[in-house]
mmCIF file of C-alpha atoms and ligand atoms in Angstrom:
data_model
loop_
_atom_site.group_PDB
_atom_site.id
_atom_site.type_symbol
_atom_site.label_atom_id
_atom_site.label_comp_id
_atom_site.label_asym_id
_atom_site.label_seq_id
_atom_site.Cartn_x
_atom_site.Cartn_y
_atom_site.Cartn_z
ATOM 1 C CA MET A 21 23.425 5.158 -25.453
ATOM 2 C CA ILE A 22 20.096 4.830 -23.708
ATOM 3 C CA PRO A 23 19.481 1.334 -22.306
ATOM 4 C CA SER A 24 16.769 -0.676 -24.008
ATOM 5 C CA VAL A 25 14.822 -0.488 -20.725
ATOM 6 C CA LEU A 26 14.051 3.177 -19.998
ATOM 7 C CA PRO A 27 16.441 3.993 -17.147
ATOM 8 C CA THR A 28 13.993 5.401 -14.590
ATOM 9 C CA TYR A 29 15.017 2.932 -11.856
ATOM 10 C CA SER A 30 18.259 2.357 -10.001
ATOM 11 C CA ARG A 31 18.346 -1.410 -9.795
ATOM 12 C CA ALA A 32 20.367 -3.772 -7.663
ATOM 13 C CA PRO A 33 22.345 -6.328 -9.702
ATOM 14 C CA LEU A 34 20.198 -9.247 -8.524
ATOM 15 C CA HIS A 35 18.409 -11.636 -10.856
ATOM 16 C CA PHE A 36 15.745 -13.580 -9.050
ATOM 17 C CA VAL A 37 14.508 -16.612 -10.901
ATOM 18 C CA LYS A 38 12.167 -18.212 -8.382
ATOM 19 C CA GLY A 39 10.165 -17.382 -5.288
ATOM 20 C CA GLU A 40 9.053 -19.705 -2.494
ATOM 21 C CA GLY A 41 7.049 -18.168 0.348
ATOM 22 C CA SER A 42 9.304 -15.569 1.980
ATOM 23 C CA TRP A 43 12.340 -16.603 -0.074
ATOM 24 C CA LEU A 44 13.708 -15.353 -3.375
ATOM 25 C CA ILE A 45 16.204 -17.508 -5.226
ATOM 26 C CA GLU A 46 18.949 -15.799 -7.202
ATOM 27 C CA GLU A 47 20.191 -17.134 -10.557
ATOM 28 C CA ASP A 48 23.384 -18.241 -8.802
ATOM 29 C CA GLY A 49 21.416 -20.288 -6.249
ATOM 30 C CA ARG A 50 21.618 -17.931 -3.243
ATOM 31 C CA ARG A 51 18.417 -17.836 -1.153
ATOM 32 C CA PHE A 52 17.385 -14.346 -0.024
ATOM 33 C CA LEU A 53 14.972 -13.800 2.854
ATOM 34 C CA ASP A 54 12.447 -11.370 1.390
ATOM 35 C CA LEU A 55 11.248 -8.753 3.878
ATOM 36 C CA GLY A 56 9.959 -6.524 1.084
ATOM 37 C CA SER A 57 7.402 -8.714 -0.752
ATOM 38 C CA GLY A 58 7.839 -6.631 -3.899
ATOM 39 C CA ILE A 59 6.861 -3.587 -1.789
ATOM 40 C CA ALA A 60 3.921 -5.078 0.106
ATOM 41 C CA VAL A 61 2.571 -6.923 -2.924
ATOM 42 C CA ALA A 62 3.176 -10.653 -2.389
ATOM 43 C CA ALA A 63 0.895 -10.690 0.665
ATOM 44 C CA LEU A 64 0.641 -14.488 0.749
ATOM 45 C CA GLY A 65 4.313 -15.016 -0.144
ATOM 46 C CA HIS A 66 5.790 -16.110 -3.461
ATOM 47 C CA SER A 67 4.238 -19.003 -5.402
ATOM 48 C CA ASN A 68 1.635 -19.650 -2.732
ATOM 49 C CA PRO A 69 -0.481 -22.571 -4.038
ATOM 50 C CA ILE A 70 -3.629 -20.598 -3.143
ATOM 51 C CA VAL A 71 -2.866 -17.926 -5.736
ATOM 52 C CA VAL A 72 -1.072 -20.214 -8.185
ATOM 53 C CA ASN A 73 -4.136 -22.473 -8.328
ATOM 54 C CA ALA A 74 -6.560 -19.561 -8.629
ATOM 55 C CA LEU A 75 -4.517 -18.167 -11.508
ATOM 56 C CA THR A 76 -3.955 -21.430 -13.373
ATOM 57 C CA ASP A 77 -7.550 -22.635 -12.938
ATOM 58 C CA GLN A 78 -8.873 -19.386 -14.370
ATOM 59 C CA ALA A 79 -6.184 -19.314 -17.067
ATOM 60 C CA GLN A 80 -7.472 -22.654 -18.395
ATOM 61 C CA LYS A 81 -10.962 -21.188 -18.777
ATOM 62 C CA LEU A 82 -10.932 -17.512 -19.733
ATOM 63 C CA TRP A 83 -8.344 -14.763 -19.291
ATOM 64 C CA HIS A 84 -10.102 -11.684 -20.410
ATOM 65 C CA VAL A 85 -13.433 -10.300 -21.438
ATOM 66 C CA SER A 86 -14.379 -6.671 -21.723
ATOM 67 C CA ASN A 87 -16.444 -4.858 -19.145
ATOM 68 C CA LEU A 88 -19.062 -4.715 -21.895
ATOM 69 C CA TYR A 89 -20.146 -8.055 -20.378
ATOM 70 C CA GLU A 90 -20.875 -9.359 -16.917
ATOM 71 C CA ILE A 91 -17.849 -10.874 -15.197
ATOM 72 C CA PRO A 92 -18.788 -13.315 -12.412
ATOM 73 C CA GLN A 93 -15.287 -13.327 -10.888
ATOM 74 C CA GLN A 94 -15.466 -9.535 -10.604
ATOM 75 C CA GLN A 95 -18.919 -9.732 -9.031
ATOM 76 C CA ALA A 96 -17.702 -12.302 -6.496
ATOM 77 C CA LEU A 97 -14.663 -10.223 -5.519
ATOM 78 C CA ALA A 98 -16.758 -7.046 -5.216
ATOM 79 C CA ASP A 99 -19.269 -8.908 -3.016
ATOM 80 C CA ALA A 100 -16.463 -10.228 -0.797
ATOM 81 C CA LEU A 101 -14.998 -6.724 -0.367
ATOM 82 C CA VAL A 102 -18.388 -5.153 0.315
ATOM 83 C CA ASP A 103 -19.114 -7.893 2.898
ATOM 84 C CA ALA A 104 -15.803 -7.327 4.666
ATOM 85 C CA THR A 105 -15.678 -3.511 4.711
ATOM 86 C CA PHE A 106 -17.525 -0.178 5.057
ATOM 87 C CA ALA A 107 -18.022 -0.080 1.284
ATOM 88 C CA ASP A 108 -21.204 -0.497 -0.754
ATOM 89 C CA THR A 109 -19.556 -0.619 -4.162
ATOM 90 C CA VAL A 110 -16.199 -1.339 -5.841
ATOM 91 C CA PHE A 111 -14.440 -0.383 -9.086
ATOM 92 C CA PHE A 112 -11.446 -2.484 -10.173
ATOM 93 C CA THR A 113 -8.230 -0.996 -11.510
ATOM 94 C CA ASN A 114 -4.808 -2.425 -12.388
ATOM 95 C CA SER A 115 -2.620 -0.401 -10.042
ATOM 96 C CA GLY A 116 -2.517 1.979 -7.117
ATOM 97 C CA THR A 117 -2.052 5.026 -9.316
ATOM 98 C CA GLU A 118 -5.223 4.211 -11.212
ATOM 99 C CA SER A 119 -7.075 3.880 -7.920
ATOM 100 C CA THR A 120 -5.859 7.369 -6.933
ATOM 101 C CA GLU A 121 -7.043 8.717 -10.296
ATOM 102 C CA LEU A 122 -10.543 7.398 -9.792
ATOM 103 C CA GLY A 123 -10.619 8.565 -6.168
ATOM 104 C CA VAL A 124 -9.899 12.119 -7.324
ATOM 105 C CA LYS A 125 -12.461 11.948 -10.123
ATOM 106 C CA MET A 126 -15.115 10.396 -7.886
ATOM 107 C CA VAL A 127 -15.033 13.070 -5.173
ATOM 108 C CA ARG A 128 -15.068 15.896 -7.697
ATOM 109 C CA LYS A 129 -17.984 14.353 -9.565
ATOM 110 C CA TYR A 130 -19.789 13.943 -6.247
ATOM 111 C CA TRP A 131 -19.800 17.673 -5.565
ATOM 112 C CA TYR A 132 -20.589 18.521 -9.177
ATOM 113 C CA GLU A 133 -23.709 16.376 -8.983
ATOM 114 C CA LYS A 134 -24.614 17.930 -5.612
ATOM 115 C CA GLY A 135 -24.712 21.319 -7.301
ATOM 116 C CA GLN A 136 -21.407 22.563 -5.863
ATOM 117 C CA PRO A 137 -19.134 22.406 -8.921
ATOM 118 C CA ASP A 138 -16.527 24.704 -7.302
ATOM 119 C CA ARG A 139 -15.954 22.255 -4.508
ATOM 120 C CA VAL A 140 -12.932 20.594 -6.143
ATOM 121 C CA GLU A 141 -10.050 21.013 -3.731
ATOM 122 C CA ILE A 142 -8.378 17.953 -2.239
ATOM 123 C CA ILE A 143 -6.276 18.246 0.898
ATOM 124 C CA THR A 144 -3.225 15.990 1.211
ATOM 125 C CA PHE A 145 -0.252 15.779 3.593
ATOM 126 C CA THR A 146 3.511 16.151 3.588
ATOM 127 C CA GLY A 147 5.373 12.881 3.154
ATOM 128 C CA ALA A 148 2.439 11.377 1.261
ATOM 129 C CA PHE A 149 2.721 9.140 -1.780
ATOM 130 C CA HIS A 150 -0.269 8.398 -3.971
ATOM 131 C CA GLY A 151 1.309 7.265 -7.242
ATOM 132 C CA ARG A 152 2.844 8.692 -10.414
ATOM 133 C CA SER A 153 0.038 9.942 -12.645
ATOM 134 C CA SER A 154 -0.477 13.666 -13.154
ATOM 135 C CA ALA A 155 -3.194 13.716 -10.484
ATOM 136 C CA ALA A 156 -1.165 11.590 -8.075
ATOM 137 C CA ILE A 157 1.978 13.741 -8.326
ATOM 138 C CA ALA A 158 -0.112 16.881 -7.895
ATOM 139 C CA ALA A 159 -1.522 15.285 -4.747
ATOM 140 C CA ALA A 160 1.955 14.577 -3.311
ATOM 141 C CA PRO A 161 4.316 16.970 -5.063
ATOM 142 C CA THR A 162 7.838 16.046 -3.997
ATOM 143 C CA GLU A 163 10.488 17.827 -6.057
ATOM 144 C CA LYS A 164 11.865 14.635 -7.596
ATOM 145 C CA MET A 165 8.437 13.601 -8.848
ATOM 146 C CA VAL A 166 7.067 16.902 -10.168
ATOM 147 C CA LYS A 167 10.063 18.903 -11.428
ATOM 148 C CA GLY A 168 9.761 19.293 -15.181
ATOM 149 C CA PHE A 169 6.349 17.654 -15.369
ATOM 150 C CA GLY A 170 4.214 20.757 -15.047
ATOM 151 C CA PRO A 171 1.721 22.207 -15.352
ATOM 152 C CA LEU A 172 0.392 20.147 -12.461
ATOM 153 C CA LEU A 173 -3.262 19.279 -12.112
ATOM 154 C CA PRO A 174 -4.724 22.114 -10.023
ATOM 155 C CA GLY A 175 -6.861 21.813 -6.914
ATOM 156 C CA PHE A 176 -4.581 20.218 -4.332
ATOM 157 C CA LYS A 177 -3.460 21.681 -1.034
ATOM 158 C CA GLN A 178 -0.768 20.002 1.057
ATOM 159 C CA LEU A 179 -0.646 20.305 4.857
ATOM 160 C CA PRO A 180 1.763 19.009 7.512
ATOM 161 C CA PHE A 181 1.034 15.348 8.395
ATOM 162 C CA GLY A 182 -0.722 15.123 11.742
ATOM 163 C CA ASP A 183 -1.374 18.872 12.290
ATOM 164 C CA LEU A 184 -5.081 18.983 13.136
ATOM 165 C CA ASP A 185 -5.223 22.727 13.736
ATOM 166 C CA ALA A 186 -3.796 23.429 10.296
ATOM 167 C CA LEU A 187 -6.331 20.990 8.876
ATOM 168 C CA LYS A 188 -9.305 22.581 10.623
ATOM 169 C CA ALA A 189 -8.262 25.977 9.306
ATOM 170 C CA ALA A 190 -7.717 24.678 5.769
ATOM 171 C CA VAL A 191 -11.093 23.015 5.183
ATOM 172 C CA THR A 192 -13.376 25.485 3.380
ATOM 173 C CA ASP A 193 -16.476 25.394 1.210
ATOM 174 C CA LYS A 194 -14.103 24.610 -1.694
ATOM 175 C CA THR A 195 -12.811 21.411 -0.076
ATOM 176 C CA ALA A 196 -14.088 18.301 -1.812
ATOM 177 C CA ALA A 197 -12.105 15.723 0.129
ATOM 178 C CA ILE A 198 -9.219 14.894 2.423
ATOM 179 C CA LEU A 199 -6.858 12.223 1.069
ATOM 180 C CA ILE A 200 -4.552 10.469 3.523
ATOM 181 C CA GLU A 201 -2.607 7.232 4.099
ATOM 182 C CA PRO A 202 -3.481 5.873 7.580
ATOM 183 C CA ILE A 203 0.163 4.781 7.628
ATOM 184 C CA GLN A 204 2.566 6.491 5.252
ATOM 185 C CA GLY A 205 4.718 3.955 3.440
ATOM 186 C CA GLU A 206 7.111 5.689 1.016
ATOM 187 C CA GLY A 207 7.193 8.664 3.411
ATOM 188 C CA GLY A 208 8.924 6.526 6.045
ATOM 189 C CA ILE A 209 6.325 4.536 8.043
ATOM 190 C CA HIS A 210 4.442 7.311 9.803
ATOM 191 C CA VAL A 211 1.407 5.963 11.652
ATOM 192 C CA LEU A 212 -1.457 8.422 12.001
ATOM 193 C CA PRO A 213 -2.553 8.039 15.648
ATOM 194 C CA ASP A 214 -6.091 6.772 16.316
ATOM 195 C CA ASP A 215 -7.224 10.072 17.847
ATOM 196 C CA HIS A 216 -6.112 11.858 14.656
ATOM 197 C CA MET A 217 -8.049 9.389 12.537
ATOM 198 C CA LYS A 218 -11.129 10.048 14.662
ATOM 199 C CA ALA A 219 -10.627 13.817 14.468
ATOM 200 C CA LEU A 220 -10.281 13.625 10.673
ATOM 201 C CA ARG A 221 -13.591 11.795 10.469
ATOM 202 C CA GLN A 222 -15.180 14.401 12.738
ATOM 203 C CA ILE A 223 -13.924 17.319 10.632
ATOM 204 C CA CYS A 224 -15.300 15.612 7.520
ATOM 205 C CA ASP A 225 -18.651 14.914 9.197
ATOM 206 C CA ASP A 226 -18.930 18.517 10.405
ATOM 207 C CA THR A 227 -18.229 19.995 6.969
ATOM 208 C CA GLY A 228 -19.594 17.330 4.610
ATOM 209 C CA THR A 229 -16.082 16.825 3.224
ATOM 210 C CA LEU A 230 -15.378 13.341 1.852
ATOM 211 C CA LEU A 231 -12.626 11.273 3.447
ATOM 212 C CA ILE A 232 -10.392 9.162 1.213
ATOM 213 C CA PHE A 233 -8.024 6.638 2.754
ATOM 214 C CA ASP A 234 -5.127 5.468 0.616
ATOM 215 C CA GLU A 235 -4.665 1.914 1.913
ATOM 216 C CA ILE A 236 -2.717 0.790 -1.134
ATOM 217 C CA GLN A 237 0.270 -0.150 1.049
ATOM 218 C CA CYS A 238 -1.163 -0.457 4.581
ATOM 219 C CA GLY A 239 -4.296 -2.415 3.626
ATOM 220 C CA MET A 240 -5.011 -6.064 2.819
ATOM 221 C CA GLY A 241 -4.064 -7.454 6.208
ATOM 222 C CA ARG A 242 -0.681 -5.767 6.504
ATOM 223 C CA THR A 243 -1.373 -4.240 9.935
ATOM 224 C CA GLY A 244 -3.149 -7.311 11.300
ATOM 225 C CA ARG A 245 -6.581 -5.997 10.345
ATOM 226 C CA LEU A 246 -7.982 -6.287 6.826
ATOM 227 C CA PHE A 247 -7.604 -2.496 6.547
ATOM 228 C CA ALA A 248 -5.504 -0.245 8.781
ATOM 229 C CA HIS A 249 -8.317 2.239 9.518
ATOM 230 C CA GLU A 250 -10.199 -0.508 11.382
ATOM 231 C CA TRP A 251 -7.811 -0.042 14.327
ATOM 232 C CA ALA A 252 -9.169 3.482 14.900
ATOM 233 C CA GLY A 253 -12.799 2.438 14.493
ATOM 234 C CA VAL A 254 -13.487 5.019 11.803
ATOM 235 C CA THR A 255 -14.408 4.485 8.174
ATOM 236 C CA PRO A 256 -13.687 6.544 5.050
ATOM 237 C CA ASP A 257 -16.098 7.460 2.265
ATOM 238 C CA VAL A 258 -13.690 6.257 -0.394
ATOM 239 C CA MET A 259 -10.720 3.885 -0.113
ATOM 240 C CA LEU A 260 -7.869 3.203 -2.538
ATOM 241 C CA VAL A 261 -6.544 -0.357 -2.664
ATOM 242 C CA ALA A 262 -3.887 -2.140 -4.745
ATOM 243 C CA LYS A 263 -0.569 -3.918 -4.000
ATOM 244 C CA GLY A 264 -1.488 -6.829 -1.699
ATOM 245 C CA ILE A 265 -4.927 -7.451 -3.177
ATOM 246 C CA GLY A 266 -3.505 -9.191 -6.250
ATOM 247 C CA GLY A 267 -0.771 -11.040 -4.366
ATOM 248 C CA GLY A 268 1.521 -10.181 -7.298
ATOM 249 C CA PHE A 269 -1.045 -9.978 -10.082
ATOM 250 C CA PRO A 270 -1.610 -6.336 -11.146
ATOM 251 C CA LEU A 271 -4.895 -5.483 -9.472
ATOM 252 C CA GLY A 272 -6.304 -2.474 -7.657
ATOM 253 C CA ALA A 273 -9.676 -1.287 -6.441
ATOM 254 C CA VAL A 274 -11.590 1.757 -5.308
ATOM 255 C CA LEU A 275 -14.122 1.057 -2.570
ATOM 256 C CA ALA A 276 -16.817 3.594 -1.751
ATOM 257 C CA THR A 277 -20.054 4.205 0.060
ATOM 258 C CA GLU A 278 -23.174 4.449 -2.040
ATOM 259 C CA ASP A 279 -23.378 8.195 -1.420
ATOM 260 C CA ALA A 280 -19.738 8.952 -2.296
ATOM 261 C CA ALA A 281 -20.012 6.918 -5.496
ATOM 262 C CA SER A 282 -23.348 8.410 -6.522
ATOM 263 C CA GLY A 283 -21.951 10.527 -9.368
ATOM 264 C CA MET A 284 -20.249 7.592 -11.098
ATOM 265 C CA VAL A 285 -22.941 6.440 -13.487
ATOM 266 C CA ALA A 286 -22.600 4.466 -16.745
ATOM 267 C CA GLY A 287 -20.016 5.964 -19.087
ATOM 268 C CA THR A 288 -18.257 8.171 -16.516
ATOM 269 C CA HIS A 289 -15.262 5.869 -15.963
ATOM 270 C CA GLY A 290 -13.820 2.654 -17.313
ATOM 271 C CA SER A 291 -10.805 0.420 -17.804
ATOM 272 C CA THR A 292 -9.957 -2.188 -20.426
ATOM 273 C CA TYR A 293 -8.249 -4.626 -18.068
ATOM 274 C CA GLY A 294 -9.632 -3.523 -14.714
ATOM 275 C CA GLY A 295 -11.605 -6.329 -13.108
ATOM 276 C CA ASN A 296 -10.895 -8.956 -15.747
ATOM 277 C CA PRO A 297 -11.497 -12.647 -14.919
ATOM 278 C CA LEU A 298 -7.832 -13.526 -14.345
ATOM 279 C CA GLY A 299 -7.121 -10.655 -11.955
ATOM 280 C CA CYS A 300 -10.360 -11.075 -10.038
ATOM 281 C CA ALA A 301 -9.973 -14.851 -9.658
ATOM 282 C CA VAL A 302 -6.607 -14.209 -8.005
ATOM 283 C CA GLY A 303 -7.921 -11.273 -5.957
ATOM 284 C CA LEU A 304 -10.787 -13.379 -4.653
ATOM 285 C CA ALA A 305 -8.394 -16.115 -3.527
ATOM 286 C CA VAL A 306 -6.265 -13.508 -1.726
ATOM 287 C CA VAL A 307 -9.227 -11.842 -0.006
ATOM 288 C CA ARG A 308 -10.642 -15.221 1.067
ATOM 289 C CA ALA A 309 -7.289 -16.327 2.486
ATOM 290 C CA ILE A 310 -6.769 -13.112 4.455
ATOM 291 C CA THR A 311 -10.328 -13.014 5.824
ATOM 292 C CA GLU A 312 -10.327 -16.713 6.740
ATOM 293 C CA ASP A 313 -10.876 -17.339 10.464
ATOM 294 C CA GLY A 314 -7.646 -17.019 12.399
ATOM 295 C CA PHE A 315 -5.455 -15.692 9.569
ATOM 296 C CA LEU A 316 -5.283 -12.111 10.829
ATOM 297 C CA ASP A 317 -4.938 -13.327 14.445
ATOM 298 C CA GLY A 318 -1.826 -15.117 13.242
ATOM 299 C CA VAL A 319 -0.518 -11.970 11.545
ATOM 300 C CA ARG A 320 -1.028 -9.955 14.745
ATOM 301 C CA ARG A 321 0.656 -12.593 16.899
ATOM 302 C CA LYS A 322 3.664 -12.979 14.594
ATOM 303 C CA ALA A 323 3.949 -9.231 14.059
ATOM 304 C CA SER A 324 4.088 -8.578 17.776
ATOM 305 C CA ALA A 325 6.821 -11.222 18.149
ATOM 306 C CA LEU A 326 8.761 -9.563 15.322
ATOM 307 C CA ARG A 327 8.264 -6.131 16.854
ATOM 308 C CA GLN A 328 9.563 -7.273 20.220
ATOM 309 C CA LYS A 329 12.668 -8.808 18.659
ATOM 310 C CA LEU A 330 13.239 -5.663 16.576
ATOM 311 C CA GLU A 331 13.235 -3.548 19.747
ATOM 312 C CA GLY A 332 16.046 -5.809 20.980
ATOM 313 C CA LEU A 333 17.885 -5.485 17.675
ATOM 314 C CA VAL A 334 17.717 -1.679 17.878
ATOM 315 C CA ALA A 335 18.967 -1.746 21.485
ATOM 316 C CA ASP A 336 21.839 -4.071 20.507
ATOM 317 C CA ASN A 337 22.962 -1.918 17.586
ATOM 318 C CA PRO A 338 22.633 1.699 18.751
ATOM 319 C CA GLU A 339 25.275 2.932 16.279
ATOM 320 C CA ILE A 340 23.114 1.782 13.340
ATOM 321 C CA PHE A 341 19.486 1.997 14.471
ATOM 322 C CA GLU A 342 17.492 4.765 16.099
ATOM 323 C CA GLU A 343 14.043 3.247 16.500
ATOM 324 C CA VAL A 344 11.488 0.812 15.162
ATOM 325 C CA ARG A 345 8.035 2.072 14.267
ATOM 326 C CA GLY A 346 4.919 1.042 12.412
ATOM 327 C CA GLN A 347 2.154 -1.451 12.918
ATOM 328 C CA GLY A 348 1.757 -5.168 12.228
ATOM 329 C CA PHE A 349 3.934 -6.222 9.312
ATOM 330 C CA MET A 350 4.347 -2.623 8.124
ATOM 331 C CA LEU A 351 7.479 -1.691 10.031
ATOM 332 C CA GLY A 352 10.242 0.857 9.709
ATOM 333 C CA LEU A 353 13.728 0.822 11.184
ATOM 334 C CA ARG A 354 14.983 4.378 11.456
ATOM 335 C CA THR A 355 18.714 4.197 10.723
ATOM 336 C CA LYS A 356 21.680 6.410 11.522
ATOM 337 C CA VAL A 357 23.240 5.295 8.241
ATOM 338 C CA ALA A 358 21.792 5.956 4.799
ATOM 339 C CA PRO A 359 18.888 3.504 4.346
ATOM 340 C CA VAL A 360 20.016 2.626 0.802
ATOM 341 C CA ASP A 361 23.435 1.647 2.192
ATOM 342 C CA PHE A 362 21.787 -0.576 4.771
ATOM 343 C CA VAL A 363 19.608 -2.205 2.129
ATOM 344 C CA LYS A 364 22.728 -2.844 -0.008
ATOM 345 C CA ALA A 365 24.664 -4.290 2.936
ATOM 346 C CA GLY A 366 21.677 -6.571 3.501
ATOM 347 C CA TYR A 367 22.184 -8.126 0.065
ATOM 348 C CA ALA A 368 25.526 -9.477 1.271
ATOM 349 C CA GLU A 369 23.609 -11.248 4.059
ATOM 350 C CA GLU A 370 21.022 -12.507 1.568
ATOM 351 C CA LEU A 371 18.365 -10.237 2.985
ATOM 352 C CA ILE A 372 15.846 -8.051 1.151
ATOM 353 C CA THR A 373 14.599 -4.844 2.776
ATOM 354 C CA VAL A 374 13.194 -1.663 1.195
ATOM 355 C CA PRO A 375 14.350 1.930 1.709
ATOM 356 C CA ALA A 376 11.912 4.784 2.392
ATOM 357 C CA ALA A 377 12.125 8.517 3.051
ATOM 358 C CA ASP A 378 12.969 9.957 6.486
ATOM 359 C CA ASN A 379 15.971 7.618 6.961
ATOM 360 C CA VAL A 380 13.859 4.524 7.227
ATOM 361 C CA VAL A 381 14.410 0.947 6.108
ATOM 362 C CA ARG A 382 11.045 -0.740 5.577
ATOM 363 C CA LEU A 383 10.146 -4.285 6.544
ATOM 364 C CA LEU A 384 7.056 -5.456 4.643
ATOM 365 C CA PRO A 385 7.255 -9.245 4.822
ATOM 366 C CA ALA A 386 4.708 -11.672 3.456
ATOM 367 C CA LEU A 387 1.818 -12.069 5.900
ATOM 368 C CA THR A 388 2.705 -15.771 5.889
ATOM 369 C CA LEU A 389 6.173 -15.181 7.413
ATOM 370 C CA SER A 390 6.792 -17.998 9.932
ATOM 371 C CA GLU A 391 8.181 -17.894 13.488
ATOM 372 C CA ASP A 392 11.410 -19.495 12.250
ATOM 373 C CA GLU A 393 11.681 -16.924 9.492
ATOM 374 C CA ILE A 394 11.214 -14.150 12.074
ATOM 375 C CA ALA A 395 14.233 -15.490 13.978
ATOM 376 C CA GLU A 396 16.149 -15.720 10.675
ATOM 377 C CA ALA A 397 15.145 -12.136 9.810
ATOM 378 C CA ILE A 398 16.495 -10.821 13.116
ATOM 379 C CA ASP A 399 19.715 -12.775 12.607
ATOM 380 C CA ARG A 400 20.263 -11.345 9.151
ATOM 381 C CA LEU A 401 19.333 -7.793 10.197
ATOM 382 C CA ASP A 402 21.785 -8.090 13.088
ATOM 383 C CA ARG A 403 24.563 -9.384 10.832
ATOM 384 C CA THR A 404 23.872 -6.547 8.383
ATOM 385 C CA ALA A 405 24.100 -3.988 11.207
ATOM 386 C CA LYS A 406 27.377 -5.515 12.502
ATOM 387 C CA ARG A 407 28.749 -5.552 8.950
ATOM 388 C CA MET A 408 27.983 -1.823 8.621
ATOM 389 C CA ALA A 409 29.288 -0.931 12.076
ATOM 390 C CA SER A 410 32.651 -2.577 11.357
ATOM 391 C CA ALA A 411 32.953 -1.159 7.810
HETATM 392 C C1 PLP B 601 2.470 2.033 -4.148
HETATM 393 C C2 PLP B 601 1.538 3.096 -3.721
HETATM 394 C C3 PLP B 601 0.789 3.829 -4.638
HETATM 395 C C4 PLP B 601 0.951 3.654 -6.135
HETATM 396 O O1 PLP B 601 0.655 2.352 -6.555
HETATM 397 P P1 PLP B 601 1.169 1.831 -7.989
HETATM 398 O O2 PLP B 601 0.564 0.454 -8.079
HETATM 399 O O3 PLP B 601 2.657 1.850 -7.957
HETATM 400 O O4 PLP B 601 0.627 2.742 -9.011
HETATM 401 C C5 PLP B 601 -0.100 4.778 -4.164
HETATM 402 N N1 PLP B 601 -0.254 4.984 -2.838
HETATM 403 C C6 PLP B 601 0.443 4.286 -1.913
HETATM 404 C C7 PLP B 601 0.215 4.547 -0.457
HETATM 405 C C8 PLP B 601 1.378 3.341 -2.316
HETATM 406 O O5 PLP B 601 2.098 2.679 -1.406
#
């Protein structure tokens, strides 16, 4: 008999009833150190008073109005994002997938309005993940995600991640945009080197092609900068955001330059919930906290301490770990055991980590993780590795 919840997930038998900062409390009272943050979502940790207060204050006043009316919370959040980034304009969504959808629509509409309606192709990369809608699975067509779901949305071309020569050869007068994660998350924490980011921008500038960064996982302070592309000193034309921006409230955004967004006039796109007062009040609190003086300095400092300790952990447990990679608090431990087995063994040490492709266990802690919690994380990772080595 089919379960009452559609069985599309394989779930661990853990029932969390409360969250406090970097800790999740199980029904039975066990306290788990959470190095996953709900997959890079709870950027400020669980039950952070900053977001709890933003949510409850707004909840007392007004939860929802339609985008038929002006929404001051949405205006304030858009202004804050425009102030802090390359972007001139923002559309709010409820999830990463919806941000991908609009990104695809926006770049196609751009070329249509420029009188090049055939310029529809979007180039993506192996190992990418952009969500689960029909456009998003066409953009990153792994077998498990696309098999049986055809016909796929046409107009996507996938190239090897990081192969600039292949990219140069693939961009034609049919290419609307290049869509890439500056750091692949689900694909196994692959960081696109700065010189590749710069070369991508150059190829786009030379050909007029639009550049879309999917910063749904690597953005919102995760790498120690507000957005990961800032490290390379290049900017996109369009950027997809979600996960961390709501701190746990379903919120996403598409940021764009005025030119890239120029085709999106009244009536061309919309969302019932996207940008509603509740979501935007929370999003504004998150953005303000992350952009506050010193916050990202703290993330960088703590992340480099964690990184250093992880190098030691890998060296101490060569039968389990191969390497640590990533940037800031977006880290991957490449394992010699199956990552799902490592994640499961972690549960016995009251530790939450997240598996990814390419034999990687992801560490995506809250940006508020403390020095003491870093030491605790290393301890628990080490105990998990020893547990697996002796099994
Ligand atoms: C999670 C994720 C998405 C999809 O976001 P949802 O909110 O699950 O729809 C898209 N791209 C990247 C890089 C992601 O990490």
